[in-house]
Amino acid sequence: MPRASKLLPSLGHASSGAAGTVISTLLTYPLDLVNTRLKVQRQLRLDDSLSEDECYRSVFDAFVKIYDTEGGIPAFFAGLSADVLKSAADSFLFFLFYTWFRARRLVGRHPDLPYLRVVEELAVGAAAGACAKLFTTPVSNVVTRRQTASLLDRSPPSSPTRKQQTQKGFWEVLREIQAEKGGVLGLWAGYSASLVLTLNPSLTFFLQAILKRVLVDRKKWDDPGSGITFLLAAMSKVGATAVTYPFQIGKARLQMGHKSSKGEGEKEKRGGIFNTVARIRREEGVRALYDGIGGELLKGFFNHGTTMLTKDVVHGVIIKLYYIVAGFLVQWPALKRILVGRMRKRNEKGGWQLVGRGVLADLVKGGRIGASMMR
């Protein structure tokens, strides 16, 4: 099979994955905001930036206090638009790279081994995550700033200053980060943590593949059913999150933008994610590395389960639409002649020939199926 024929399936998985992520992000965003605050509140408490009474004792306590002191329901959606943008782009790019890289590795494999080895599966996921985070880290920084703005502002909840801080726009926060970090590269603060956290989606999809092979009959691997899909995705995400959570704590602190009176912020900035995690363990204990993990596991269970379930539904719709559109196009001889002619003109450019043949083959194949569907 030509390598270019993997392009369209990759785009299909990327689009459906992004759609699923947008829906799950909208459903679980309040919990995500609470989790972010739980990750950073210990540092603020140690710096005397947050009083004991202002700290959250649990996920439920955080929901109650935010609702009572920050203006009700709207407070739970601070930074939502930026997070939806980041999540959609992150998911689209991850699924695009992941499907593409994985398909390339599977080319030529024996039919009895239609899966990757453990190391290959983890490497593909990590590479896809690293490529995606390269584009979305600046937006991730904006989201973290928006989610923690109320914690960092000591003014009364109803004051104009507090409202100004919590209602800053995307570009305003982006310029603020750039000025604070000393240049454009500062927008990628926390990218080193993101590289470490690429292990999370790698582990997630690896565990999901393992669970599928263990718990699902091989004949149903391509379509195990909506309930099984949700459970497999949710359980695999919980396992991966439990392993990588300390680095999520470190990443949140790096991206928060808090200037510690003890100068710890500069130390963390210079040392990066590993220095931050090591310092937290040394000075605050192992327990500090798992602050708020209950809420994160709960969010991961529902978020990833919903994402994968929705992705499968949307992907099925995309495939049907593709076949229907291809069915119409393949019935037009003039259009087919134009496509073939253009591909032949680009034969001298190597890669274009490969891409052209792969896409054209997919179009013709899909057109035949689509034409049969319309009869």
CSV table of C-alpha atoms in Angstrom, one decimal:
chain,number,residue,atom,x,y,z
A,1,MET,CA,0.0,0.0,0.0
A,2,PRO,CA,1.5,3.4,-0.9
A,3,ARG,CA,2.5,5.5,2.1
A,4,ALA,CA,0.4,8.4,0.9
A,5,SER,CA,-2.7,6.4,1.3
A,6,LYS,CA,-2.3,6.8,5.0
A,7,LEU,CA,-2.8,10.5,4.7
A,8,LEU,CA,-6.6,10.5,4.4
A,9,PRO,CA,-7.2,8.0,7.3
A,10,SER,CA,-4.8,10.2,9.4
A,11,LEU,CA,-6.8,13.3,8.7
A,12,GLY,CA,-10.0,11.4,9.4
A,13,HIS,CA,-8.8,10.3,12.8
A,14,ALA,CA,-7.4,13.8,13.6
A,15,SER,CA,-10.7,15.5,12.7
A,16,SER,CA,-12.8,13.1,14.7
A,17,GLY,CA,-10.4,13.2,17.6
A,18,ALA,CA,-10.5,17.0,17.7
A,19,ALA,CA,-14.3,16.9,17.7
A,20,GLY,CA,-14.4,14.4,20.5
A,21,THR,CA,-11.9,16.4,22.6
A,22,VAL,CA,-13.9,19.6,22.2
A,23,ILE,CA,-17.0,17.9,23.5
A,24,SER,CA,-15.2,16.3,26.4
A,25,THR,CA,-13.5,19.6,27.3
A,26,LEU,CA,-16.8,21.4,27.4
A,27,LEU,CA,-18.2,18.8,29.7
A,28,THR,CA,-15.3,18.5,32.1
A,29,TYR,CA,-13.8,22.0,32.1
A,30,PRO,CA,-15.1,23.1,35.6
A,31,LEU,CA,-13.4,20.0,37.0
A,32,ASP,CA,-10.2,20.8,35.1
A,33,LEU,CA,-10.2,24.4,36.5
A,34,VAL,CA,-10.5,23.0,40.1
A,35,ASN,CA,-7.8,20.5,39.5
A,36,THR,CA,-5.4,23.2,38.3
A,37,ARG,CA,-5.9,25.2,41.4
A,38,LEU,CA,-5.5,22.2,43.6
A,39,LYS,CA,-2.1,21.5,42.0
A,40,VAL,CA,-0.7,25.0,42.8
A,41,GLN,CA,-2.4,26.0,46.0
A,42,ARG,CA,0.2,24.4,48.3
A,43,GLN,CA,3.0,26.6,46.8
A,44,LEU,CA,0.8,29.7,47.3
A,45,ARG,CA,0.1,28.6,50.9
A,46,LEU,CA,3.9,28.2,51.6
A,47,ASP,CA,4.6,31.6,50.2
A,48,ASP,CA,1.9,33.2,52.3
A,49,SER,CA,0.1,34.2,49.1
A,50,LEU,CA,-2.9,32.2,50.2
A,51,SER,CA,-4.4,31.9,53.7
A,52,GLU,CA,-5.4,28.7,55.3
A,53,ASP,CA,-9.1,29.5,55.0
A,54,GLU,CA,-8.7,30.3,51.3
A,55,CYS,CA,-7.2,26.8,50.6
A,56,TYR,CA,-9.4,24.1,49.2
A,57,ARG,CA,-9.7,21.0,51.3
A,58,SER,CA,-11.1,18.8,48.6
A,59,VAL,CA,-12.6,18.9,45.1
A,60,PHE,CA,-16.1,19.4,46.5
A,61,ASP,CA,-14.8,22.2,48.8
A,62,ALA,CA,-13.2,23.9,45.8
A,63,PHE,CA,-16.5,23.9,43.9
A,64,VAL,CA,-18.4,25.4,46.9
A,65,LYS,CA,-15.8,28.2,47.5
A,66,ILE,CA,-15.4,29.2,43.9
A,67,TYR,CA,-19.2,29.3,43.5
A,68,ASP,CA,-19.6,31.4,46.7
A,69,THR,CA,-16.7,33.8,46.3
A,70,GLU,CA,-16.2,34.3,42.6
A,71,GLY,CA,-19.6,35.0,41.1
A,72,GLY,CA,-21.3,31.7,40.7
A,73,ILE,CA,-21.4,29.4,37.6
A,74,PRO,CA,-19.4,31.7,35.2
A,75,ALA,CA,-16.3,31.5,37.5
A,76,PHE,CA,-16.0,27.8,36.5
A,77,PHE,CA,-15.5,28.7,32.9
A,78,ALA,CA,-12.7,31.2,33.1
A,79,GLY,CA,-10.3,30.6,30.2
A,80,LEU,CA,-12.7,28.1,28.5
A,81,SER,CA,-12.4,29.5,25.0
A,82,ALA,CA,-8.6,29.3,25.1
A,83,ASP,CA,-8.7,25.8,26.5
A,84,VAL,CA,-11.1,24.6,23.8
A,85,LEU,CA,-8.8,26.0,21.1
A,86,LYS,CA,-5.8,24.4,22.7
A,87,SER,CA,-7.5,21.1,23.3
A,88,ALA,CA,-8.9,20.9,19.7
A,89,ALA,CA,-5.5,21.8,18.2
A,90,ASP,CA,-3.6,19.5,20.6
A,91,SER,CA,-5.9,16.6,19.8
A,92,PHE,CA,-6.0,17.2,16.0
A,93,LEU,CA,-2.2,17.3,15.8
A,94,PHE,CA,-1.7,14.4,18.1
A,95,PHE,CA,-4.1,12.0,16.3
A,96,LEU,CA,-2.7,13.2,13.0
A,97,PHE,CA,0.9,12.5,13.9
A,98,TYR,CA,0.0,9.4,15.9
A,99,THR,CA,-2.0,7.7,13.1
A,100,TRP,CA,0.6,8.7,10.5
A,101,PHE,CA,3.6,7.5,12.5
A,102,ARG,CA,1.8,4.3,13.6
A,103,ALA,CA,0.7,3.4,10.1
A,104,ARG,CA,4.2,3.9,8.8
A,105,ARG,CA,5.6,1.5,11.4
A,106,LEU,CA,2.9,-1.1,10.6
A,107,VAL,CA,3.7,-1.2,6.9
A,108,GLY,CA,5.0,-4.6,5.9
A,109,ARG,CA,4.1,-6.3,9.2
A,110,HIS,CA,2.9,-9.9,9.2
A,111,PRO,CA,-0.9,-10.1,9.3
A,112,ASP,CA,-0.7,-12.2,12.5
A,113,LEU,CA,1.1,-9.2,14.2
A,114,PRO,CA,-1.2,-6.2,13.5
A,115,TYR,CA,0.2,-4.2,16.4
A,116,LEU,CA,3.5,-2.5,17.5
A,117,ARG,CA,5.9,-3.7,20.1
A,118,VAL,CA,5.8,-2.0,23.5
A,119,VAL,CA,8.8,0.3,22.9
A,120,GLU,CA,7.5,1.2,19.4
A,121,GLU,CA,4.0,2.0,20.7
A,122,LEU,CA,5.4,4.3,23.5
A,123,ALA,CA,7.9,5.9,21.1
A,124,VAL,CA,5.1,6.7,18.5
A,125,GLY,CA,2.9,8.2,21.2
A,126,ALA,CA,5.7,10.3,22.6
A,127,ALA,CA,6.8,11.6,19.2
A,128,ALA,CA,3.2,12.5,18.3
A,129,GLY,CA,2.7,14.3,21.6
A,130,ALA,CA,6.0,16.2,21.3
A,131,CYS,CA,5.0,17.4,17.8
A,132,ALA,CA,1.6,18.5,19.0
A,133,LYS,CA,2.8,20.3,22.1
A,134,LEU,CA,5.3,22.3,20.1
A,135,PHE,CA,2.4,24.1,18.6
A,136,THR,CA,0.0,24.3,21.6
A,137,THR,CA,2.3,25.1,24.6
A,138,PRO,CA,1.8,28.9,24.3
A,139,VAL,CA,-2.0,28.5,24.4
A,140,SER,CA,-1.6,26.1,27.4
A,141,ASN,CA,0.3,28.8,29.3
A,142,VAL,CA,-2.6,31.2,28.7
A,143,VAL,CA,-5.1,28.7,30.0
A,144,THR,CA,-3.2,28.0,33.2
A,145,ARG,CA,-2.9,31.8,33.8
A,146,ARG,CA,-6.6,32.3,33.3
A,147,GLN,CA,-7.5,29.4,35.6
A,148,THR,CA,-5.3,30.6,38.5
A,149,ALA,CA,-5.9,34.4,38.1
A,150,SER,CA,-8.3,34.5,41.0
A,151,LEU,CA,-6.0,32.7,43.3
A,152,LEU,CA,-3.1,35.1,42.6
A,153,ASP,CA,-5.3,38.2,43.1
A,154,ARG,CA,-5.8,39.1,46.7
A,155,SER,CA,-8.3,41.9,46.1
A,156,PRO,CA,-11.9,41.4,47.1
A,157,PRO,CA,-14.0,39.3,44.8
A,158,SER,CA,-16.3,42.2,43.8
A,159,SER,CA,-13.5,44.7,43.2
A,160,PRO,CA,-12.8,46.2,39.8
A,161,THR,CA,-9.2,44.8,40.0
A,162,ARG,CA,-10.3,41.2,40.5
A,163,LYS,CA,-12.8,41.5,37.6
A,164,GLN,CA,-10.0,43.0,35.4
A,165,GLN,CA,-7.7,40.2,36.2
A,166,THR,CA,-10.2,37.4,35.5
A,167,GLN,CA,-11.6,39.0,32.3
A,168,LYS,CA,-8.3,39.4,30.5
A,169,GLY,CA,-8.4,38.4,26.8
A,170,PHE,CA,-6.3,35.7,25.2
A,171,TRP,CA,-3.9,38.1,23.4
A,172,GLU,CA,-3.5,40.3,26.5
A,173,VAL,CA,-2.4,37.3,28.6
A,174,LEU,CA,-0.1,36.2,25.8
A,175,ARG,CA,1.6,39.6,25.7
A,176,GLU,CA,1.9,39.6,29.5
A,177,ILE,CA,3.6,36.2,29.5
A,178,GLN,CA,6.0,37.3,26.7
A,179,ALA,CA,6.9,40.5,28.7
A,180,GLU,CA,7.4,38.6,32.0
A,181,LYS,CA,9.5,35.8,30.4
A,182,GLY,CA,11.7,38.2,28.5
A,183,GLY,CA,10.8,37.3,24.9
A,184,VAL,CA,8.9,35.1,22.5
A,185,LEU,CA,10.6,31.9,23.7
A,186,GLY,CA,9.0,32.6,27.1
A,187,LEU,CA,5.7,31.5,25.6
A,188,TRP,CA,7.0,28.0,25.5
A,189,ALA,CA,7.6,27.9,29.3
A,190,GLY,CA,6.8,24.4,30.5
A,191,TYR,CA,7.5,22.8,27.1
A,192,SER,CA,10.2,20.6,28.8
A,193,ALA,CA,7.4,19.4,31.1
A,194,SER,CA,5.2,18.8,28.1
A,195,LEU,CA,7.9,16.6,26.6
A,196,VAL,CA,8.0,14.5,29.7
A,197,LEU,CA,4.2,14.4,29.8
A,198,THR,CA,4.1,13.0,26.3
A,199,LEU,CA,4.5,9.7,28.2
A,200,ASN,CA,0.9,10.2,29.3
A,201,PRO,CA,-0.8,9.7,25.9
A,202,SER,CA,1.8,7.1,25.0
A,203,LEU,CA,0.9,5.1,28.1
A,204,THR,CA,-2.8,5.8,27.6
A,205,PHE,CA,-2.9,4.3,24.1
A,206,PHE,CA,-0.5,1.5,25.0
A,207,LEU,CA,-2.6,0.5,28.0
A,208,GLN,CA,-5.8,0.8,25.9
A,209,ALA,CA,-4.2,-1.5,23.2
A,210,ILE,CA,-3.2,-4.0,25.9
A,211,LEU,CA,-6.6,-4.0,27.6
A,212,LYS,CA,-8.3,-4.4,24.2
A,213,ARG,CA,-6.1,-7.4,23.4
A,214,VAL,CA,-6.7,-9.0,26.8
A,215,LEU,CA,-10.4,-8.2,27.3
A,216,VAL,CA,-11.9,-8.1,23.8
A,217,ASP,CA,-12.3,-10.8,21.3
A,218,ARG,CA,-9.9,-10.3,18.3
A,219,LYS,CA,-12.9,-10.3,15.9
A,220,LYS,CA,-14.2,-7.1,17.7
A,221,TRP,CA,-11.0,-5.2,17.9
A,222,ASP,CA,-12.1,-2.7,15.1
A,223,ASP,CA,-15.5,-2.2,16.7
A,224,PRO,CA,-15.7,-3.3,20.3
A,225,GLY,CA,-18.9,-1.4,21.0
A,226,SER,CA,-19.5,2.0,22.6
A,227,GLY,CA,-19.6,0.8,26.2
A,228,ILE,CA,-16.4,-1.2,25.9
A,229,THR,CA,-14.7,1.7,24.1
A,230,PHE,CA,-15.6,4.1,26.9
A,231,LEU,CA,-14.4,1.8,29.6
A,232,LEU,CA,-11.1,0.8,27.9
A,233,ALA,CA,-10.3,4.5,27.2
A,234,ALA,CA,-11.2,5.6,30.7
A,235,MET,CA,-9.3,2.9,32.5
A,236,SER,CA,-6.2,3.4,30.4
A,237,LYS,CA,-6.2,7.2,31.1
A,238,VAL,CA,-6.5,6.6,34.8
A,239,GLY,CA,-3.5,4.3,34.8
A,240,ALA,CA,-1.4,6.7,32.7
A,241,THR,CA,-2.4,9.7,34.8
A,242,ALA,CA,-1.4,8.0,38.1
A,243,VAL,CA,2.1,7.4,36.7
A,244,THR,CA,2.7,10.9,35.3
A,245,TYR,CA,0.8,13.1,37.8
A,246,PRO,CA,3.9,14.5,39.7
A,247,PHE,CA,5.1,16.0,36.4
A,248,GLN,CA,1.6,17.6,35.9
A,249,ILE,CA,2.1,19.3,39.3
A,250,GLY,CA,5.5,20.6,38.2
A,251,LYS,CA,4.1,21.8,34.9
A,252,ALA,CA,1.3,23.7,36.5
A,253,ARG,CA,3.7,25.5,38.8
A,254,LEU,CA,6.0,26.4,36.0
A,255,GLN,CA,3.2,27.9,33.9
A,256,MET,CA,1.4,29.7,36.7
A,257,GLY,CA,3.6,32.8,36.6
A,258,HIS,CA,3.7,33.3,40.4
A,259,LYS,CA,6.6,35.3,41.7
A,260,SER,CA,7.6,33.8,45.0
A,261,SER,CA,8.9,36.0,47.7
A,262,LYS,CA,11.5,33.4,48.4
A,263,GLY,CA,12.9,33.4,44.9
A,264,GLU,CA,11.8,29.8,44.2
A,265,GLY,CA,10.2,30.8,40.9
A,266,GLU,CA,13.5,31.7,39.4
A,267,LYS,CA,15.1,28.4,40.6
A,268,GLU,CA,12.3,26.4,39.0
A,269,LYS,CA,12.6,28.4,35.8
A,270,ARG,CA,16.3,27.7,35.5
A,271,GLY,CA,16.1,24.1,36.6
A,272,GLY,CA,13.1,23.0,34.5
A,273,ILE,CA,10.6,20.3,35.3
A,274,PHE,CA,12.9,17.8,36.9
A,275,ASN,CA,14.3,20.4,39.3
A,276,THR,CA,10.8,21.5,40.2
A,277,VAL,CA,9.6,18.0,40.9
A,278,ALA,CA,12.8,17.2,42.9
A,279,ARG,CA,12.4,20.4,45.0
A,280,ILE,CA,8.7,19.7,45.7
A,281,ARG,CA,9.6,16.2,46.9
A,282,ARG,CA,12.5,17.5,49.0
A,283,GLU,CA,10.9,20.5,50.6
A,284,GLU,CA,7.2,19.5,50.7
A,285,GLY,CA,7.2,15.7,50.7
A,286,VAL,CA,6.0,13.0,48.4
A,287,ARG,CA,2.4,13.8,49.2
A,288,ALA,CA,2.7,17.2,47.6
A,289,LEU,CA,3.3,15.6,44.3
A,290,TYR,CA,-0.1,14.1,44.4
A,291,ASP,CA,-2.2,17.1,45.5
A,292,GLY,CA,-5.6,16.9,43.8
A,293,ILE,CA,-5.0,13.5,42.1
A,294,GLY,CA,-8.5,12.3,43.0
A,295,GLY,CA,-10.0,15.1,40.9
A,296,GLU,CA,-7.5,14.5,38.1
A,297,LEU,CA,-8.3,10.8,37.9
A,298,LEU,CA,-12.0,11.5,37.9
A,299,LYS,CA,-11.6,14.1,35.1
A,300,GLY,CA,-9.3,11.7,33.1
A,301,PHE,CA,-11.8,8.9,33.4
A,302,PHE,CA,-14.7,10.8,32.0
A,303,ASN,CA,-12.7,13.1,29.7
A,304,HIS,CA,-10.8,10.5,27.8
A,305,GLY,CA,-13.7,8.0,27.8
A,306,THR,CA,-16.0,10.6,26.3
A,307,THR,CA,-13.3,11.7,23.8
A,308,MET,CA,-12.7,8.2,22.4
A,309,LEU,CA,-16.4,7.4,22.4
A,310,THR,CA,-17.3,10.6,20.5
A,311,LYS,CA,-14.3,10.2,18.2
A,312,ASP,CA,-15.5,6.8,17.1
A,313,VAL,CA,-19.0,8.1,16.3
A,314,VAL,CA,-17.7,11.2,14.5
A,315,HIS,CA,-15.1,9.1,12.6
A,316,GLY,CA,-17.9,6.8,11.4
A,317,VAL,CA,-19.9,9.8,10.1
A,318,ILE,CA,-16.8,11.2,8.3
A,319,ILE,CA,-16.2,7.9,6.6
A,320,LYS,CA,-19.8,7.7,5.4
A,321,LEU,CA,-19.6,11.3,4.1
A,322,TYR,CA,-16.3,10.6,2.4
A,323,TYR,CA,-17.7,7.6,0.5
A,324,ILE,CA,-20.8,9.6,-0.5
A,325,VAL,CA,-18.8,12.6,-1.8
A,326,ALA,CA,-16.3,10.2,-3.6
A,327,GLY,CA,-19.2,8.4,-5.1
A,328,PHE,CA,-20.4,11.6,-6.7
A,329,LEU,CA,-16.9,12.7,-7.9
A,330,VAL,CA,-15.9,9.4,-9.4
A,331,GLN,CA,-19.0,9.5,-11.7
A,332,TRP,CA,-17.6,12.6,-13.4
A,333,PRO,CA,-15.1,11.4,-16.1
A,334,ALA,CA,-13.9,15.0,-16.8
A,335,LEU,CA,-12.9,15.5,-13.1
A,336,LYS,CA,-11.1,12.2,-13.0
A,337,ARG,CA,-9.2,13.0,-16.2
A,338,ILE,CA,-8.1,16.4,-14.7
A,339,LEU,CA,-6.9,14.7,-11.5
A,340,VAL,CA,-4.9,12.1,-13.4
A,341,GLY,CA,-3.4,14.7,-15.7
A,342,ARG,CA,-2.2,16.9,-12.8
A,343,MET,CA,-0.7,13.9,-11.1
A,344,ARG,CA,1.3,12.9,-14.2
A,345,LYS,CA,2.6,16.5,-14.5
A,346,ARG,CA,4.1,16.2,-11.0
A,347,ASN,CA,5.7,12.8,-11.6
A,348,GLU,CA,9.1,14.4,-11.9
A,349,LYS,CA,8.9,15.7,-8.3
A,350,GLY,CA,9.3,12.4,-6.5
A,351,GLY,CA,7.1,12.9,-3.4
A,352,TRP,CA,4.3,14.4,-5.4
A,353,GLN,CA,4.0,11.3,-7.5
A,354,LEU,CA,3.7,9.1,-4.3
A,355,VAL,CA,1.2,11.4,-2.7
A,356,GLY,CA,-0.8,11.7,-6.0
A,357,ARG,CA,-1.1,8.0,-6.6
A,358,GLY,CA,-2.1,7.3,-3.0
A,359,VAL,CA,-4.8,10.0,-2.8
A,360,LEU,CA,-6.1,9.2,-6.2
A,361,ALA,CA,-6.3,5.5,-5.3
A,362,ASP,CA,-8.2,6.3,-2.2
A,363,LEU,CA,-10.6,8.6,-4.1
A,364,VAL,CA,-11.3,5.9,-6.7
A,365,LYS,CA,-11.7,3.2,-4.2
A,366,GLY,CA,-14.0,5.4,-2.0
A,367,GLY,CA,-15.9,6.5,-5.1
A,368,ARG,CA,-16.7,2.9,-6.1
A,369,ILE,CA,-18.0,2.1,-2.5
A,370,GLY,CA,-19.9,5.4,-2.4
A,371,ALA,CA,-21.5,4.8,-5.8
A,372,SER,CA,-22.7,1.4,-4.6
A,373,MET,CA,-24.1,3.0,-1.5
A,374,MET,CA,-26.2,5.4,-3.6
A,375,ARG,CA,-27.8,2.7,-5.7
